[in-house]
mmCIF file of C-alpha atoms and ligand atoms in Angstrom:
data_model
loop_
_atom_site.group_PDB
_atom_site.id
_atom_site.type_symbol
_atom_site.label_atom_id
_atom_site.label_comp_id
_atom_site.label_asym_id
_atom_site.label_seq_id
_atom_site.Cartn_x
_atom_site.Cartn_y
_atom_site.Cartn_z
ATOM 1 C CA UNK S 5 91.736 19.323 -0.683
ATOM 2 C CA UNK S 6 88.372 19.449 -2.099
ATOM 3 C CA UNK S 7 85.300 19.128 0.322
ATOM 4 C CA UNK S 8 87.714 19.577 3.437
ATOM 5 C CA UNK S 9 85.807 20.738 6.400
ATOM 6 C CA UNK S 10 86.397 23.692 8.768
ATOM 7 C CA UNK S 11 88.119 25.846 6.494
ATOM 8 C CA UNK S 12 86.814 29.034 5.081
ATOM 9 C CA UNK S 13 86.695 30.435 1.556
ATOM 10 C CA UNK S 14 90.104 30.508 0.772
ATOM 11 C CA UNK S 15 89.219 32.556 -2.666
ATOM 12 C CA UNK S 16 86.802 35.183 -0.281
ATOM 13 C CA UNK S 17 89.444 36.571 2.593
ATOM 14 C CA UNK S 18 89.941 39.924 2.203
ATOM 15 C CA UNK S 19 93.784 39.584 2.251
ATOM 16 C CA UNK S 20 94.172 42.941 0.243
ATOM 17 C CA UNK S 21 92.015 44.475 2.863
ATOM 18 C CA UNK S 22 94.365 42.927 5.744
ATOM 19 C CA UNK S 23 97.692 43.894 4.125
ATOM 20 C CA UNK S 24 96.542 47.585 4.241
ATOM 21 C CA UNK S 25 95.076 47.778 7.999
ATOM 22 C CA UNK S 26 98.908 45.472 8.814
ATOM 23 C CA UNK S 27 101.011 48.249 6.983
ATOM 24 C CA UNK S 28 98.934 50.880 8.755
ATOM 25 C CA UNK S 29 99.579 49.658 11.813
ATOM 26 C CA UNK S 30 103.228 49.133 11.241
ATOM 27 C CA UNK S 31 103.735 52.136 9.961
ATOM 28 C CA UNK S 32 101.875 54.165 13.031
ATOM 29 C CA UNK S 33 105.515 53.131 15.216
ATOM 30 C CA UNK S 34 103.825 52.223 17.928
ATOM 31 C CA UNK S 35 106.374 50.629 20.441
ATOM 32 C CA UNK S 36 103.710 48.567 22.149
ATOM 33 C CA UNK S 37 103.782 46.348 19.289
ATOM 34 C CA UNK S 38 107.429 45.248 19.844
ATOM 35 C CA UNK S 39 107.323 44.511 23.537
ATOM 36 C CA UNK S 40 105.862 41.655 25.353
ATOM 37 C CA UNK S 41 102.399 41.465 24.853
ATOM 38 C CA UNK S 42 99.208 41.411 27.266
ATOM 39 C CA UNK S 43 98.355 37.777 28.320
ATOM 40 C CA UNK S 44 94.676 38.610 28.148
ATOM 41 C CA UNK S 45 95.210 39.895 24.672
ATOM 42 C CA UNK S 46 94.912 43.286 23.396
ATOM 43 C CA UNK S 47 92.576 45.809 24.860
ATOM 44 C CA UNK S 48 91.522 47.358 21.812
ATOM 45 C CA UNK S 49 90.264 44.024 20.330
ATOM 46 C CA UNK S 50 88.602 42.563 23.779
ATOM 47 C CA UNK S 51 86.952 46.150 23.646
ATOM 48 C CA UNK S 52 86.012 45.377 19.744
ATOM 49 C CA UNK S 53 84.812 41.674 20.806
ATOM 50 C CA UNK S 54 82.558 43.242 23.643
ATOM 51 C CA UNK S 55 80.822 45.876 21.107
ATOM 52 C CA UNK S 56 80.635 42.873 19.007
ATOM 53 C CA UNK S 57 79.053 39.860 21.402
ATOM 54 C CA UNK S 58 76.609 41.895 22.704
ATOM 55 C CA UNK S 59 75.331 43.158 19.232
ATOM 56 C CA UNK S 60 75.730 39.419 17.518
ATOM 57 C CA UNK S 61 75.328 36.635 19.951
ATOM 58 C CA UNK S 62 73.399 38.979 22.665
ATOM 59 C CA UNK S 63 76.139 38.281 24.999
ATOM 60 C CA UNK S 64 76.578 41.706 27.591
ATOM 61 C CA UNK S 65 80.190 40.925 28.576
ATOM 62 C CA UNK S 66 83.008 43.852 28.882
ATOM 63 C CA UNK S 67 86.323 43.312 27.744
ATOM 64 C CA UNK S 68 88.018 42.018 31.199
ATOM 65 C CA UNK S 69 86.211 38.999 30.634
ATOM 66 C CA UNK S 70 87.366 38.530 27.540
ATOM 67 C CA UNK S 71 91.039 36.564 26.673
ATOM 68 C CA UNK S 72 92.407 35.916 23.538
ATOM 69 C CA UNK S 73 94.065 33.087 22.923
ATOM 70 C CA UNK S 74 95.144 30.984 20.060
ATOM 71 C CA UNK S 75 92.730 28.832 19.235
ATOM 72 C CA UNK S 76 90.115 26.666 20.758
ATOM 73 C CA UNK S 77 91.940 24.239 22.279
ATOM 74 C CA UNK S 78 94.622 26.727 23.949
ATOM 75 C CA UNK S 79 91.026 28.278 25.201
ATOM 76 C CA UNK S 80 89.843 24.781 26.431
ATOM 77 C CA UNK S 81 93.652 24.194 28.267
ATOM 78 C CA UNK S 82 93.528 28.073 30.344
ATOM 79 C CA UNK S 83 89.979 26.486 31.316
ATOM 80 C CA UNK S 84 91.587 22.770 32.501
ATOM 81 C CA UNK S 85 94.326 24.926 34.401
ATOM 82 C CA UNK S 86 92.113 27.409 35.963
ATOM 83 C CA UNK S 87 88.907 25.650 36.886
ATOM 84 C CA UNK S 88 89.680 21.532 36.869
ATOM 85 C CA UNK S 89 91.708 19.309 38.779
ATOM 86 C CA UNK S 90 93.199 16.093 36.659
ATOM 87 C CA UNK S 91 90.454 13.525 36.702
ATOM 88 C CA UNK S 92 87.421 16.060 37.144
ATOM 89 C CA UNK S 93 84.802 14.655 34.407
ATOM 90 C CA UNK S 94 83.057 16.545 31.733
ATOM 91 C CA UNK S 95 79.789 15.550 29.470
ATOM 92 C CA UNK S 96 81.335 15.619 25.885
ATOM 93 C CA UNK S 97 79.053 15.826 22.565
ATOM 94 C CA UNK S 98 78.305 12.126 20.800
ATOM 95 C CA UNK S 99 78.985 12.198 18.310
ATOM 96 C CA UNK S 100 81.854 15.423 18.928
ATOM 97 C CA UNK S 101 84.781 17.520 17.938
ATOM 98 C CA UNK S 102 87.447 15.432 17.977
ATOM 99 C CA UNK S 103 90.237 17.890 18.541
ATOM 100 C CA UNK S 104 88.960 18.978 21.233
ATOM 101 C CA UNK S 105 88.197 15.388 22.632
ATOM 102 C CA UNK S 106 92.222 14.468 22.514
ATOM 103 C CA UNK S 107 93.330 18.085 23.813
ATOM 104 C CA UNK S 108 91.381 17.436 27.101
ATOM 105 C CA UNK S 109 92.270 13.705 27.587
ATOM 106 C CA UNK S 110 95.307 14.970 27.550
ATOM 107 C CA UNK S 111 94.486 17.672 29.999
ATOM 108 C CA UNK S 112 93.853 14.223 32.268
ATOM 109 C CA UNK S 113 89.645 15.108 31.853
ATOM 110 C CA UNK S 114 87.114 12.184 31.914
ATOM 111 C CA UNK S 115 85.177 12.300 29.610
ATOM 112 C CA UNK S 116 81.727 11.036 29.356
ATOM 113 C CA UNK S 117 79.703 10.762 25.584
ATOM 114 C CA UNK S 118 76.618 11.885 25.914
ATOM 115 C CA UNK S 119 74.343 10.875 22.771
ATOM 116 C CA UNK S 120 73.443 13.892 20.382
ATOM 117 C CA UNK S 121 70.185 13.853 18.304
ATOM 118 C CA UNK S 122 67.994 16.195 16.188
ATOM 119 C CA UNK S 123 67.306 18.484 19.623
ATOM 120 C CA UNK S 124 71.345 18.404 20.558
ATOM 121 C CA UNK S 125 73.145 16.631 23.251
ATOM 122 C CA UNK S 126 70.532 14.771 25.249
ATOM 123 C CA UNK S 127 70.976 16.652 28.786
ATOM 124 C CA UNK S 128 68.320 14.031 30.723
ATOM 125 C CA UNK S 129 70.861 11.420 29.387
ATOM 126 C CA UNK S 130 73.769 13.473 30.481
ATOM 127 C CA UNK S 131 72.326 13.790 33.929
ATOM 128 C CA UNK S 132 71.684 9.818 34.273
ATOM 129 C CA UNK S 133 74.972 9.215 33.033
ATOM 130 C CA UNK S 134 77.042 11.845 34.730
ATOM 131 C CA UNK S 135 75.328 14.003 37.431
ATOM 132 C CA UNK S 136 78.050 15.154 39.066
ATOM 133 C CA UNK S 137 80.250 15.549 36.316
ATOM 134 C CA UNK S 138 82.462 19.065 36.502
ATOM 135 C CA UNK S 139 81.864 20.325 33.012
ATOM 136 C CA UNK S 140 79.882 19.442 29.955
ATOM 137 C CA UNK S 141 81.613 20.765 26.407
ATOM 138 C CA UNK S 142 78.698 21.216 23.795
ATOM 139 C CA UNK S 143 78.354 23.431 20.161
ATOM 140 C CA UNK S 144 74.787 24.369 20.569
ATOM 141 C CA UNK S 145 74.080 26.699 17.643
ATOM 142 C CA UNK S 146 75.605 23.977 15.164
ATOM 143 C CA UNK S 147 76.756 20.615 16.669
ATOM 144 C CA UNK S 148 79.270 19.697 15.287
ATOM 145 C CA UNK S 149 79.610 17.508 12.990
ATOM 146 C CA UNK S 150 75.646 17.253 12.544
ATOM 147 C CA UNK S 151 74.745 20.729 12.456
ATOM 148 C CA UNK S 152 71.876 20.499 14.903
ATOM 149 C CA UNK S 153 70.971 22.975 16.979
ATOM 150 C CA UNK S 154 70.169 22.512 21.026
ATOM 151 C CA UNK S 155 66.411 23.114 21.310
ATOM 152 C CA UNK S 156 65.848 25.822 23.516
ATOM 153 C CA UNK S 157 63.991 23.402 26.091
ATOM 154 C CA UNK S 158 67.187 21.577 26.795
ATOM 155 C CA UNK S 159 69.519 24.904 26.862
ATOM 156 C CA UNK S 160 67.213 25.769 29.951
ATOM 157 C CA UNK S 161 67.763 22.226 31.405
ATOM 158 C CA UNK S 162 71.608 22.323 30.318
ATOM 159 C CA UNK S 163 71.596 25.559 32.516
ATOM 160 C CA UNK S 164 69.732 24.163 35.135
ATOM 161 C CA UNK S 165 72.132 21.245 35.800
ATOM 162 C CA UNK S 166 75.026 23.626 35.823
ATOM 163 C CA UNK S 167 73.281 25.538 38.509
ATOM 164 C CA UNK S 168 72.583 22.577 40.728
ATOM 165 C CA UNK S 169 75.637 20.987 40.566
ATOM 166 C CA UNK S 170 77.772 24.098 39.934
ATOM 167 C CA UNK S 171 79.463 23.277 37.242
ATOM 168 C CA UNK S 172 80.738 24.880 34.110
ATOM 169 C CA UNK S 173 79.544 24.897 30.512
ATOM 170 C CA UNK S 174 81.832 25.397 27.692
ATOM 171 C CA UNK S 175 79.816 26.759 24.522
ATOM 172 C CA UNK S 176 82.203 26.232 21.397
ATOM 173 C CA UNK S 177 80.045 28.944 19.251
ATOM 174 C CA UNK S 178 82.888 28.579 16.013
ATOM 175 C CA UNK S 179 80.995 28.808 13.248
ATOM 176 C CA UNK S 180 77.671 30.090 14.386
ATOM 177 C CA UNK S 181 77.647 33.201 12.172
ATOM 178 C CA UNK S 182 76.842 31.001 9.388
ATOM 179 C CA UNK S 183 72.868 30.321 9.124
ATOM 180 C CA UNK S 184 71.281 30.856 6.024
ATOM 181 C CA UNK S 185 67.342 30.579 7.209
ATOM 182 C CA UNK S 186 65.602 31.366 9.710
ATOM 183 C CA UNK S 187 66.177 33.887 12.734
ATOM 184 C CA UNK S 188 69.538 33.884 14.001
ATOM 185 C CA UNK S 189 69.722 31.810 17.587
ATOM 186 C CA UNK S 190 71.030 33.719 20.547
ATOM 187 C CA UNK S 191 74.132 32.203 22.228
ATOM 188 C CA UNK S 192 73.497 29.778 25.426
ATOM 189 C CA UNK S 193 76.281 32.940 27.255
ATOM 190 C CA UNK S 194 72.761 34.910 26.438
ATOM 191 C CA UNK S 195 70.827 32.899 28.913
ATOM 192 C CA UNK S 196 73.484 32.252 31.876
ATOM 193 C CA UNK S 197 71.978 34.520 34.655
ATOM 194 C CA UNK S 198 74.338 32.400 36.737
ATOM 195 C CA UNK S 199 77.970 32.594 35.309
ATOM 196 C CA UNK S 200 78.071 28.976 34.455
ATOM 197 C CA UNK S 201 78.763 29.261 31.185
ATOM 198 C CA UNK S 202 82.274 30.029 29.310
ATOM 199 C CA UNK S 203 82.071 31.204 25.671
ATOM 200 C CA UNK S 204 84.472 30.303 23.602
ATOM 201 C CA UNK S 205 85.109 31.851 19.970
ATOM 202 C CA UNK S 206 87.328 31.916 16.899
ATOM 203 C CA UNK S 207 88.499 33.711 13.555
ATOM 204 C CA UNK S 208 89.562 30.804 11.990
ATOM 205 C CA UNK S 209 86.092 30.568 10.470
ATOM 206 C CA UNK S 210 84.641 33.736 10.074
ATOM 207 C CA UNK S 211 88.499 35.140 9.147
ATOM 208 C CA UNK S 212 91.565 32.465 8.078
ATOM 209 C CA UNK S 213 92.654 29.640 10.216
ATOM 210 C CA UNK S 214 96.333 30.602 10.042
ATOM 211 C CA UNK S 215 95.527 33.808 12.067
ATOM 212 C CA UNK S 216 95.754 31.786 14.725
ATOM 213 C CA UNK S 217 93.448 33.952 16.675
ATOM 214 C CA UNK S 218 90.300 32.997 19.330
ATOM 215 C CA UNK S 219 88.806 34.287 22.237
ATOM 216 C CA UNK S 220 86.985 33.220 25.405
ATOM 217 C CA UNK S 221 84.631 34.368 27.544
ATOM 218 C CA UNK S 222 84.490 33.780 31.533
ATOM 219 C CA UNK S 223 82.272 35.176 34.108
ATOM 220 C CA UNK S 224 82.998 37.973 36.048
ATOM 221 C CA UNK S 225 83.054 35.855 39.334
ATOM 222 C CA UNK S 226 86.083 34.082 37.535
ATOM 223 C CA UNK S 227 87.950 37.339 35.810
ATOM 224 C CA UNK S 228 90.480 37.469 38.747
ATOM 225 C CA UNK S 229 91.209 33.190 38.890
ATOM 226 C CA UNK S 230 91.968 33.540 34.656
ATOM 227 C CA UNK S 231 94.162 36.477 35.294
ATOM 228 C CA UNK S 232 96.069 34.451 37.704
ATOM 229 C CA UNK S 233 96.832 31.363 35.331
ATOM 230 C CA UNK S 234 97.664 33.782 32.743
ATOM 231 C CA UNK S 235 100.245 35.854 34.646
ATOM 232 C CA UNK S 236 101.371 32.172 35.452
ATOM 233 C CA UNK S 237 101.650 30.475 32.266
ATOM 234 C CA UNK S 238 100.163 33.094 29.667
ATOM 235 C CA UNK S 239 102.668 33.789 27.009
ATOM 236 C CA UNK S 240 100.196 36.490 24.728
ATOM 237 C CA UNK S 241 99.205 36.108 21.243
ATOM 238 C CA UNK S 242 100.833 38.475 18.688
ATOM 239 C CA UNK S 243 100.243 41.520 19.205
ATOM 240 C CA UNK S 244 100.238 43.018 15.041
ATOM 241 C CA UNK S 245 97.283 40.418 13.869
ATOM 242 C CA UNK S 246 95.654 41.408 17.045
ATOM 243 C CA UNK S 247 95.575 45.274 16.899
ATOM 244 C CA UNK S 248 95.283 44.926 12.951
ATOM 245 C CA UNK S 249 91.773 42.590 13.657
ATOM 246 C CA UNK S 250 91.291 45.184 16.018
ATOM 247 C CA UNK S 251 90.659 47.473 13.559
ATOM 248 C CA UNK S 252 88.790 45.446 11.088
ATOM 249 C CA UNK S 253 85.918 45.167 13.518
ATOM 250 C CA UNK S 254 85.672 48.826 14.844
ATOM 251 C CA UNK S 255 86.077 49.791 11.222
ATOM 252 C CA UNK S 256 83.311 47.483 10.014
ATOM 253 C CA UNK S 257 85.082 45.552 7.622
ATOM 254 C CA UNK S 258 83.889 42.492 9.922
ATOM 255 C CA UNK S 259 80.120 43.277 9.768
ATOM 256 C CA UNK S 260 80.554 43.657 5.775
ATOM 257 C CA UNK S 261 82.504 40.657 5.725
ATOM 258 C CA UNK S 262 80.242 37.973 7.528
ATOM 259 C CA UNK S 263 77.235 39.249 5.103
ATOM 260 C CA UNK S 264 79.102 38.924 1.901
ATOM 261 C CA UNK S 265 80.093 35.169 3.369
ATOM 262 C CA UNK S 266 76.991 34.400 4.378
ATOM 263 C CA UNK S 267 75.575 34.680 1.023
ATOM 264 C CA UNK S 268 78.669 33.292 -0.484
ATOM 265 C CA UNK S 269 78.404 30.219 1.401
ATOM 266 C CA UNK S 270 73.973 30.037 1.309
ATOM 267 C CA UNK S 271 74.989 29.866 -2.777
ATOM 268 C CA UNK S 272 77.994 27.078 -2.291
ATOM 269 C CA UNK S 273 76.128 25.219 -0.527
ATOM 270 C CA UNK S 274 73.243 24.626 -3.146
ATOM 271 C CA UNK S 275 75.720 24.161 -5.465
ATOM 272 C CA UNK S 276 76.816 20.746 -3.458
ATOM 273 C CA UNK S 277 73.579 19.767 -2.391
ATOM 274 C CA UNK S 278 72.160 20.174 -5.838
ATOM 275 C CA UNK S 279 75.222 17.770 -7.045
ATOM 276 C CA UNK S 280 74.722 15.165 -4.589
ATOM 277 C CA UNK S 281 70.998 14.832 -4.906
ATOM 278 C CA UNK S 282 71.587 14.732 -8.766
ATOM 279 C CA UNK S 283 74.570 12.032 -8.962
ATOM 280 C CA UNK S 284 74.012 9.883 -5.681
ATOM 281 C CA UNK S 285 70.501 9.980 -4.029
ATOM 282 C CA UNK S 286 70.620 6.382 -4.326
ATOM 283 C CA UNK S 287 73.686 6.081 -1.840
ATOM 284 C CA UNK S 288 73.409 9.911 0.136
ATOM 285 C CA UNK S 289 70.678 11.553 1.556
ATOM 286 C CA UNK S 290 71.594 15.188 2.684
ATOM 287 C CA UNK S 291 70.356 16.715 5.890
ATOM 288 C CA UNK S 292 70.207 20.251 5.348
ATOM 289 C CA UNK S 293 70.923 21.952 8.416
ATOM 290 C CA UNK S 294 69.911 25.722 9.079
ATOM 291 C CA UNK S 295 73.844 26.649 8.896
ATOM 292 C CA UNK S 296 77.264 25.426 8.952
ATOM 293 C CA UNK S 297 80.042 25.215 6.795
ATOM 294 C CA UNK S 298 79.958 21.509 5.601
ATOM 295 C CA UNK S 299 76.719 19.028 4.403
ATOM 296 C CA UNK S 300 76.267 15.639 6.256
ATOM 297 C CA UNK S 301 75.029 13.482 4.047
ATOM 298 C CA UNK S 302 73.557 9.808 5.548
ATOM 299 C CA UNK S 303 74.217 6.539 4.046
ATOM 300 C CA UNK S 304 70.931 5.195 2.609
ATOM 301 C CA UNK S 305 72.324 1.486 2.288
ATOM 302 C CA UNK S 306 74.843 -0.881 4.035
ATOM 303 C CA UNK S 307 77.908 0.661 3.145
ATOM 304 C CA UNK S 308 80.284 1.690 5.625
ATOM 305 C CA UNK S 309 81.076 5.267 5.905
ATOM 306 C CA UNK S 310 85.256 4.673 6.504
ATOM 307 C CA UNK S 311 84.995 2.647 3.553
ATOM 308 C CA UNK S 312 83.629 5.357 1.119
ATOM 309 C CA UNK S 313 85.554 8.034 2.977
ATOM 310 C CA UNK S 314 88.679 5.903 2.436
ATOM 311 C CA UNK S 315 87.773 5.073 -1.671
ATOM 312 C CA UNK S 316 87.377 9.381 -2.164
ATOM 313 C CA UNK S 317 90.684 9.782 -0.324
ATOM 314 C CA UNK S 318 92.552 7.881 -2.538
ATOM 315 C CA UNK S 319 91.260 9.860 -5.392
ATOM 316 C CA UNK S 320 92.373 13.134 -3.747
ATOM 317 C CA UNK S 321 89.192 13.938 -1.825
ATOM 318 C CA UNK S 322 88.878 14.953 1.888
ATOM 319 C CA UNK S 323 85.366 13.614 2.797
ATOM 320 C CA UNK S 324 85.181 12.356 6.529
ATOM 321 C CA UNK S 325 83.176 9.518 7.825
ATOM 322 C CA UNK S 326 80.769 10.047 10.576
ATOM 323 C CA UNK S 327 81.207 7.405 12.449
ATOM 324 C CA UNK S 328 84.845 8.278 13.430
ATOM 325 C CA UNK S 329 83.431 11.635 15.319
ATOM 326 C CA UNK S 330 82.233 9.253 17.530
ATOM 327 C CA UNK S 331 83.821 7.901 20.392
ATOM 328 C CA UNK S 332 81.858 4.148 21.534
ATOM 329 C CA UNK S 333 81.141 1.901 18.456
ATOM 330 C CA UNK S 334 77.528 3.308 16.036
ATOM 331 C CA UNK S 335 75.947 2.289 13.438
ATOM 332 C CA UNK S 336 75.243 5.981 12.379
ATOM 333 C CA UNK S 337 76.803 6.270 8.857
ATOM 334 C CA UNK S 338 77.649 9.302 6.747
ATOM 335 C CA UNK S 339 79.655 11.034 5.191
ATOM 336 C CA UNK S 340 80.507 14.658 5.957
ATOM 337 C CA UNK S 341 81.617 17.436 2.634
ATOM 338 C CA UNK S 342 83.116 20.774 3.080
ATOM 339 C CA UNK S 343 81.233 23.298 0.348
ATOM 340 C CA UNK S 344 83.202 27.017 1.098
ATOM 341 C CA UNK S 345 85.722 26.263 -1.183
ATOM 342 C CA UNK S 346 83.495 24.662 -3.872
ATOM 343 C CA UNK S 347 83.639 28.234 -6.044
ATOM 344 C CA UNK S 348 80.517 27.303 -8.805
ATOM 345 C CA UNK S 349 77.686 24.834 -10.292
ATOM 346 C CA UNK S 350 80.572 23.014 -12.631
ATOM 347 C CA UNK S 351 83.175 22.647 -10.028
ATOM 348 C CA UNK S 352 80.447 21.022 -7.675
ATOM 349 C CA UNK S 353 79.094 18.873 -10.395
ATOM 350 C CA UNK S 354 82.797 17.460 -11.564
ATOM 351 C CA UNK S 355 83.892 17.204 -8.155
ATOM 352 C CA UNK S 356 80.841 14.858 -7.326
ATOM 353 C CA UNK S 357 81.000 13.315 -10.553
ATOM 354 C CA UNK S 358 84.736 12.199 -9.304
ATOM 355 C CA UNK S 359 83.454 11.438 -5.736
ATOM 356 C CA UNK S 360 80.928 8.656 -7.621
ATOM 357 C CA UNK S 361 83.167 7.210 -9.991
ATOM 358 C CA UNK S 362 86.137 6.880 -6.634
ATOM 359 C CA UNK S 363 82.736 4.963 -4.879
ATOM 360 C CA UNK S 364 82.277 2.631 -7.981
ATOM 361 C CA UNK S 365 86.004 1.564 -8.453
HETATM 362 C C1 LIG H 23 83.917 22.231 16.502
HETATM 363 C C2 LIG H 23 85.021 23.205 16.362
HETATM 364 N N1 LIG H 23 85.279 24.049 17.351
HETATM 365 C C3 LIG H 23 86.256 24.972 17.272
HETATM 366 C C4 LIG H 23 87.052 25.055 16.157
HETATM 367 C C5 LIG H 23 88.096 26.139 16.091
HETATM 368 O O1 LIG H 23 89.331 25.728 16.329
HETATM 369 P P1 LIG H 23 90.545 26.751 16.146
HETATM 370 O O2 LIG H 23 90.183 28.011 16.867
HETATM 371 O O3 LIG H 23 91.693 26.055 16.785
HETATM 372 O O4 LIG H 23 90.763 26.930 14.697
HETATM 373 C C6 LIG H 23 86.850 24.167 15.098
HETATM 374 C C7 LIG H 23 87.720 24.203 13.906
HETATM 375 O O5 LIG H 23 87.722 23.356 13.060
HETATM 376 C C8 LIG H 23 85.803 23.237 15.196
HETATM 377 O O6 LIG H 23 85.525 22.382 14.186
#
């Protein structure tokens, strides 16, 4: 649906590309593909994903710390099983992902908001509220929703906490290879002299959601614990989309890939903002955000965000409301608009254009 977050451009994945490197693979009859596969995930990937890390995010990891799983939140439960006990507590972003939120309230995790605001979760707040908390979740190169990113002051007092308390950091780093200015930011992994920190990261951005395909990184002190839940309860992800993604890296189809998006996106975006600032400055104000893959746009008057996101669904458009990423009551209003799959200046104008005339009715 138009402006729907978290999904990529639909019109911009290489699916030609991908059908070829499949059929290769398939037709290479290799009869590791049709047993049971690794737990941990394919070597030739985790290999691909260490080359990669280290040359991207500046993360020096080797591919037994690596796991591929499918998805975030199956990366979030191997973490629950292997490292909490039901009823540990863990900092979680204010406001925050919500998928995540359910998935480890499920897990039986108590979970603390911590406020977030322009300089990322508030880690002095985090330690008043929670010292002793277990684990504290956070997306520091984009928080997400508001696209922030966690001042570099506070990463150093984020790792500092987990040091002194011992406990683990989860970095959810999903979309981070989107920034279109300035330098980009080195993961938090890139800082953990300690091995507090887990990385956690996914192709459903940077690739196609249904690939079903993410990966986490755990310190080395922890490689043999993870190996033991897996043998336990692993079950492996497909072992085709794995060796065939294997491939796109090495090859550098990935590299080539991520800069053709980037500039995709840096243009779809402009598109949107332009739009909005043209048709509803007196209702929106955009914060533009270094990077991302949606605008969040404030509420300049009294309106209530659930009420406008509400009016645009029933005209067929996916806008969220702010205020429902959070989990206590706010007052924060806005509204939050997916650009990737907005494909030009018309289709972003018409699309607002409806958007305006759903807020008037
Ligand atoms: C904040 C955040 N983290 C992680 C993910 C990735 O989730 P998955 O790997 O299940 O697609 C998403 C996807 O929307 C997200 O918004």
């Amino acid at each position: 649906m138009p402006f729907q977050l978290g999904s990529p451009a639909l019109d911009a994945v290489p699916i030609r590309l991908w059908r070829r490197l499949i059929t290769r693979r398939l037709k290479m009859s290799d009869t590791g593909l049709l047993s049971y596969p690794d737990p941990r995930g394919d070597l030739g990937l985790r290999q691909a994903l260490a080359g990669y890390l280290g040359v991207s995010r500046g993360i020096a990891c080797d591919a037994d710390q690596i796991i591929v799983t499918a998805g975030y939140c199956d990366s979030l439960s191997l973490i629950c099983r292997t490292l909490l006990r039901q009823g540990d507590e863990s900092w979680f972003e204010e406001p925050g992902y919500f998928q995540a939120r359910y998935m480890l309230e499920a897990a039986g995790v108590v979970l603390t908001p911590i406020d977030v605001d322009d300089g990322g979760i508030n880690v002095d707040l985090g330690r008043s509220k929670a010292e002793r908390a277990q684990m504290a979740v956070v997306t520091p190169t984009h928080q997400s929703p508001t696209g922030v990113s966690l001042t570099l002051p506070r990463r150093q007092a984020l790792l500092e906490w987990a040091n002194d308390n011992e406990s683990w950091i989860v970095e959810d780093d999903y979309d981070s290879e989107y920034r279109y200015r300035g330098r980009p930011i080195p993961a938090l992994k890139s800082l953990d002299r300690t091995g507090r920190v887990l990385y956690a990261g996914t192709f459903s951005k940077v690739l196609f959601p249904g690939l079903r395909l993410a990966y986490l990184v755990v310190p080395p002190s922890e490689v043999v614990r993870f190996g033991e839940t897996l043998s336990r309860y692993g079950h492996g992800c497909p072992q085709l989309p794995q060796a065939a993604l294997a491939d796109f890296i090495r090859d550098g189809h990935f590299a080539r890939h991520l800069k053709r998006m980037r500039a995709l996106y840096a243009q779809r975006r402009g598109y949107l903002q332009r739009a909005l600032q043209t048709a509803l400055s007196d209702r929106l104000s955009v914060e533009l955000q270094a990077g991302g893959m949606h605008l969040l746009a404030r509420c300049v008057g009294e309106e209530r965000d659930v009420e406008l996101a509400e009016r645009a669904k029933g005209a067929g458009l996916k806008v969220e409301a702010l205020s429902t990423w959070f989990a206590d009551d706010t007052d924060r209003a806005g509204l939050l608009l997916g650009f990737t799959n907005i494909a030009s200046e018309e289709d972003a104008i018409r699309l607002v254009s409806e958007l305006k005339r759903a807020f008037d009715d």
